[in-house]
mmCIF file of C-alpha atoms in Angstrom:
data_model
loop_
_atom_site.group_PDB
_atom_site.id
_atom_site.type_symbol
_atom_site.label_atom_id
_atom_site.label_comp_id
_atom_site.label_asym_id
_atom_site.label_seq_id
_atom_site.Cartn_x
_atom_site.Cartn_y
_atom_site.Cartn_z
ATOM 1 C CA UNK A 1 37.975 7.841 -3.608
ATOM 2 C CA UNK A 2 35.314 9.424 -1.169
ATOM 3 C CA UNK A 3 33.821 7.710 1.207
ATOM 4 C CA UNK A 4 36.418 5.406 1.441
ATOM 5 C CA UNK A 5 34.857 3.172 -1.261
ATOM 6 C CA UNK A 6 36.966 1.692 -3.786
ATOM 7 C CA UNK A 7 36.824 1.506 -7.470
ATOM 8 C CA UNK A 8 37.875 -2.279 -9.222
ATOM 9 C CA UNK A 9 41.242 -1.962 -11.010
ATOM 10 C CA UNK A 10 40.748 -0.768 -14.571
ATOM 11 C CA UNK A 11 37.103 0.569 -14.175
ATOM 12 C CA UNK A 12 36.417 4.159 -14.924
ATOM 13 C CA UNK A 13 35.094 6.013 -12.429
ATOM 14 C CA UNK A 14 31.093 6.019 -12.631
ATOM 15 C CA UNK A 15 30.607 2.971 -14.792
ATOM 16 C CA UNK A 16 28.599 0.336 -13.659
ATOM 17 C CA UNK A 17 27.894 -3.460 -14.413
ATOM 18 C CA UNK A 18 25.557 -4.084 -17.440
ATOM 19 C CA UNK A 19 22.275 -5.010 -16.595
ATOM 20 C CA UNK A 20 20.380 -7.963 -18.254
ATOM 21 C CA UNK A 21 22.309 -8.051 -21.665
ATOM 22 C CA UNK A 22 22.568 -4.317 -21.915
ATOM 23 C CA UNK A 23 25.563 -3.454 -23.572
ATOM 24 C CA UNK A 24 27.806 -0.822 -21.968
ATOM 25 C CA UNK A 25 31.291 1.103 -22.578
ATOM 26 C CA UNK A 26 34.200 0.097 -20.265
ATOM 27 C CA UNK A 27 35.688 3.110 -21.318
ATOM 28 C CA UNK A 28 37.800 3.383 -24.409
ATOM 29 C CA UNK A 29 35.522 1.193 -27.224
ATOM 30 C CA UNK A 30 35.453 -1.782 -24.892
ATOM 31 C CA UNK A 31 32.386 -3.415 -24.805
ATOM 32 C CA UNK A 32 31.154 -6.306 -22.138
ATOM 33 C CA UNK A 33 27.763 -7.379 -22.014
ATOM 34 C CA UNK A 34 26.276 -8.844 -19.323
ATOM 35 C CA UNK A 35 26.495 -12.615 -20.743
ATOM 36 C CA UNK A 36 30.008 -12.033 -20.231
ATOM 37 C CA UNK A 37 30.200 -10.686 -17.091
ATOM 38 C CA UNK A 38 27.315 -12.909 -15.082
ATOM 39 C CA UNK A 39 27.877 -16.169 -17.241
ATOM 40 C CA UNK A 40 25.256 -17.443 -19.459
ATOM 41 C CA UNK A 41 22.889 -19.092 -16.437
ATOM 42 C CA UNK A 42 22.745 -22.308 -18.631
ATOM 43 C CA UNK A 43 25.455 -24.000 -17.281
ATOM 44 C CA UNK A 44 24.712 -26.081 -14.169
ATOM 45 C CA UNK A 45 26.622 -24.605 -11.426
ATOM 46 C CA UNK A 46 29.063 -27.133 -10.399
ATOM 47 C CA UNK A 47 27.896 -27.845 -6.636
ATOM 48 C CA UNK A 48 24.422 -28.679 -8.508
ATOM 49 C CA UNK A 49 26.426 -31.499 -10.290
ATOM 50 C CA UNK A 50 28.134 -32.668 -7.815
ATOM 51 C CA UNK A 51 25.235 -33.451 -5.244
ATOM 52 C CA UNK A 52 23.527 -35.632 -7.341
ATOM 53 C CA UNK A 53 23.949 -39.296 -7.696
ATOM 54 C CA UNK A 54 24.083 -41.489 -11.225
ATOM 55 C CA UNK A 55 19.742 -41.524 -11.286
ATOM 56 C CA UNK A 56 19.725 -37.958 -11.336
ATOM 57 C CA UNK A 57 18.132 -37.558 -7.815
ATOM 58 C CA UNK A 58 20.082 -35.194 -4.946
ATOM 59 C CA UNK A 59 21.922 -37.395 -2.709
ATOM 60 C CA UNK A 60 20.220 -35.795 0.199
ATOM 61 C CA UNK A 61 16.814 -36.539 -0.645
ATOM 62 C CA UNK A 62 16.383 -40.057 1.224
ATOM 63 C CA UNK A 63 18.225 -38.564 4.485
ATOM 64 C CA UNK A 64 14.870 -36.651 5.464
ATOM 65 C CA UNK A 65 12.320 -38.825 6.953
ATOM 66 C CA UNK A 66 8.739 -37.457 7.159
ATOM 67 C CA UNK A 67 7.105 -37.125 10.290
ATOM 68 C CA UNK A 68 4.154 -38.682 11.861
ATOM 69 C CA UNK A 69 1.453 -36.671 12.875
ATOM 70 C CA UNK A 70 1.957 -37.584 16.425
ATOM 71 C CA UNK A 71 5.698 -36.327 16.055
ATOM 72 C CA UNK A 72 4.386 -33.228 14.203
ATOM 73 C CA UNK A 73 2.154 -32.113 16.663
ATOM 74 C CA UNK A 74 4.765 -32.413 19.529
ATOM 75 C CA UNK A 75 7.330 -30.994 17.655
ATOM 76 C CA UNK A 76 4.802 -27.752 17.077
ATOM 77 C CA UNK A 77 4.098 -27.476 20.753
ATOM 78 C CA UNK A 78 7.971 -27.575 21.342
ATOM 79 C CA UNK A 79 8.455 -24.821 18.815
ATOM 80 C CA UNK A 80 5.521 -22.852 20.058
ATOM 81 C CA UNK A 81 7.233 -22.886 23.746
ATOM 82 C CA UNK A 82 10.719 -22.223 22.380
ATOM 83 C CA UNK A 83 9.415 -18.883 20.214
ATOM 84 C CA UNK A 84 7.049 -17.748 22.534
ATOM 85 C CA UNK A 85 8.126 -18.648 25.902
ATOM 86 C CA UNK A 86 3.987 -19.009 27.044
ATOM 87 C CA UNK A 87 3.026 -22.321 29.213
ATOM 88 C CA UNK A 88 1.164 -24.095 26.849
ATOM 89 C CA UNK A 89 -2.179 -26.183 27.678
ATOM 90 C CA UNK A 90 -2.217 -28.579 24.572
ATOM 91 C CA UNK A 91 -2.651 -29.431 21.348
ATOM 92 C CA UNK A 92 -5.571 -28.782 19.780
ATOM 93 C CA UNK A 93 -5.934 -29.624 16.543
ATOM 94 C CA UNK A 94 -3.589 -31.118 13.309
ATOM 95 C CA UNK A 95 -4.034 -31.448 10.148
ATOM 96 C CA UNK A 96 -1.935 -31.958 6.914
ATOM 97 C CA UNK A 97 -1.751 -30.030 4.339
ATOM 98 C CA UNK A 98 -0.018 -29.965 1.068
ATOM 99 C CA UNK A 99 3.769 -29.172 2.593
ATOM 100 C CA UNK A 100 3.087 -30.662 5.890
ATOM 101 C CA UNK A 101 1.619 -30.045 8.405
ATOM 102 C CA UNK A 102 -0.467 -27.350 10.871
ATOM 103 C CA UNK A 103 -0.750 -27.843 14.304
ATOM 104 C CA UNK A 104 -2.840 -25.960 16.622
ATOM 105 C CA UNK A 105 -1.530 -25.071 20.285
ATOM 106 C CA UNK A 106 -3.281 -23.467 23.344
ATOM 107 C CA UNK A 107 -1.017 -21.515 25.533
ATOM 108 C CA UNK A 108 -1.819 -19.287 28.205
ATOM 109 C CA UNK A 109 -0.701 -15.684 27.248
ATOM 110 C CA UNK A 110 -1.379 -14.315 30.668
ATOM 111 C CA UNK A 111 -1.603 -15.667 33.889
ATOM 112 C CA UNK A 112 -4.413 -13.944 36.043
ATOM 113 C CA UNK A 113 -6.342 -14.581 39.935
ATOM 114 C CA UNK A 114 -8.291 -16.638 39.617
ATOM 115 C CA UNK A 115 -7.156 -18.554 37.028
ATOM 116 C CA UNK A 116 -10.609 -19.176 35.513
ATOM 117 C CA UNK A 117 -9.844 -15.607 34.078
ATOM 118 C CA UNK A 118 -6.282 -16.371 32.668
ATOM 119 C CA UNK A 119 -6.120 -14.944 28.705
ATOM 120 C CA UNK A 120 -5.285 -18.028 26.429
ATOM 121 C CA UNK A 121 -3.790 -17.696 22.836
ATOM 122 C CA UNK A 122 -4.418 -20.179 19.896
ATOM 123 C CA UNK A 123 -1.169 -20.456 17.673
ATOM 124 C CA UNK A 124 -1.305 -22.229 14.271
ATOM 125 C CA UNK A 125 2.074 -24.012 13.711
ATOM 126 C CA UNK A 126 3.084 -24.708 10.236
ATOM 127 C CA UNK A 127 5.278 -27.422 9.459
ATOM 128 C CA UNK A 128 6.940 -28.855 6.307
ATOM 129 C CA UNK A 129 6.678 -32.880 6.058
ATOM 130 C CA UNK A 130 9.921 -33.154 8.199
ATOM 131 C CA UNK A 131 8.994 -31.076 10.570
ATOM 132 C CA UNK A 132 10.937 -28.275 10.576
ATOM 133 C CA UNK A 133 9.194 -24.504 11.033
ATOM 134 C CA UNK A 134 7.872 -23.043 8.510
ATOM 135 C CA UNK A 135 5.867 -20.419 10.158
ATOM 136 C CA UNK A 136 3.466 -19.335 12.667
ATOM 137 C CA UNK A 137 0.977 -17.053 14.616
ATOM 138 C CA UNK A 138 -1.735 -16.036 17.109
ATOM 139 C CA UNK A 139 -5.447 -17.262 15.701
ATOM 140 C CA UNK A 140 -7.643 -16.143 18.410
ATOM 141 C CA UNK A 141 -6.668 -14.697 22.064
ATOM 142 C CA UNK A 142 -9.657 -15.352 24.832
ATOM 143 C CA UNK A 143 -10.328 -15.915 28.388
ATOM 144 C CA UNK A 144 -10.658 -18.542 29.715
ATOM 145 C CA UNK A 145 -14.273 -20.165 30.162
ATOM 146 C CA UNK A 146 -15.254 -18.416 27.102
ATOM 147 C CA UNK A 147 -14.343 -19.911 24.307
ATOM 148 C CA UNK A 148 -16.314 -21.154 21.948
#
């Protein structure tokens, strides 16, 4: 084969997978459809099954705790440091919202003589209700002095 690619064991050369329920010729008046090859997606998939308990709930879903708002907001500032690698100032803000939580962090994105003109960055952490990262970025960049 060229390329080094490989063809499955009694495929013909050029024929691909079904797609979506299209019928299609395995070569000599063999038909598959794509039921047959992909399953019929109503089954539960086994690992489903087995990771929930007799009232139907995942066994996992009592092992996360949710977060206070005073653990959220130190656990943004940590993540902020780790990503970023900036000194931060503080927290600024936190609020929940419908996943979690956002947290708002000052850091100082560049250190400057004197430091009354150091350039500080505003990052909005987003967290989910355990506190793990969902996301982030940069709201406003400014020196500082002049902020609002």
């Amino acid at each position: 084969p060229a390329g080094g690619r490989r063809r499955p064991a009694g495929r013909p050369a050029g024929d691909g997978p079904p797609v979506d329920g299209v019928t299609s010729t395995a070569g000599e008046g063999t038909e598959m459809t794509a039921a047959r090859i992909r399953g019929d997606g109503d089954r539960e998939r086994r690992r489903d099954r087995d990771a929930r308990d007799d009232a139907g709930r995942y066994v996992d879903e009592e092992e996360y705790e949710e977060v206070s708002a005073a653990e959220a907001a130190r656990e943004g500032l940590r993540q902020i440091v780790g990503l970023t690698g900036k000194d931060p100032l503080g927290i600024t803000s936190i609020q929940p919202t419908d996943d979690g939580w956002l947290v708002g962090v000052e850091v100082v994105e560049d250190h400057r003589i004197p430091a009354s003109t150091d350039l500080l960055g505003l990052y909005e952490v987003e967290l989910d209700m355990t506190g793990s990262l969902l996301g982030y970025r940069r709201s406003r960049r400014y020196q500082r002095g002049k902020g609002d």
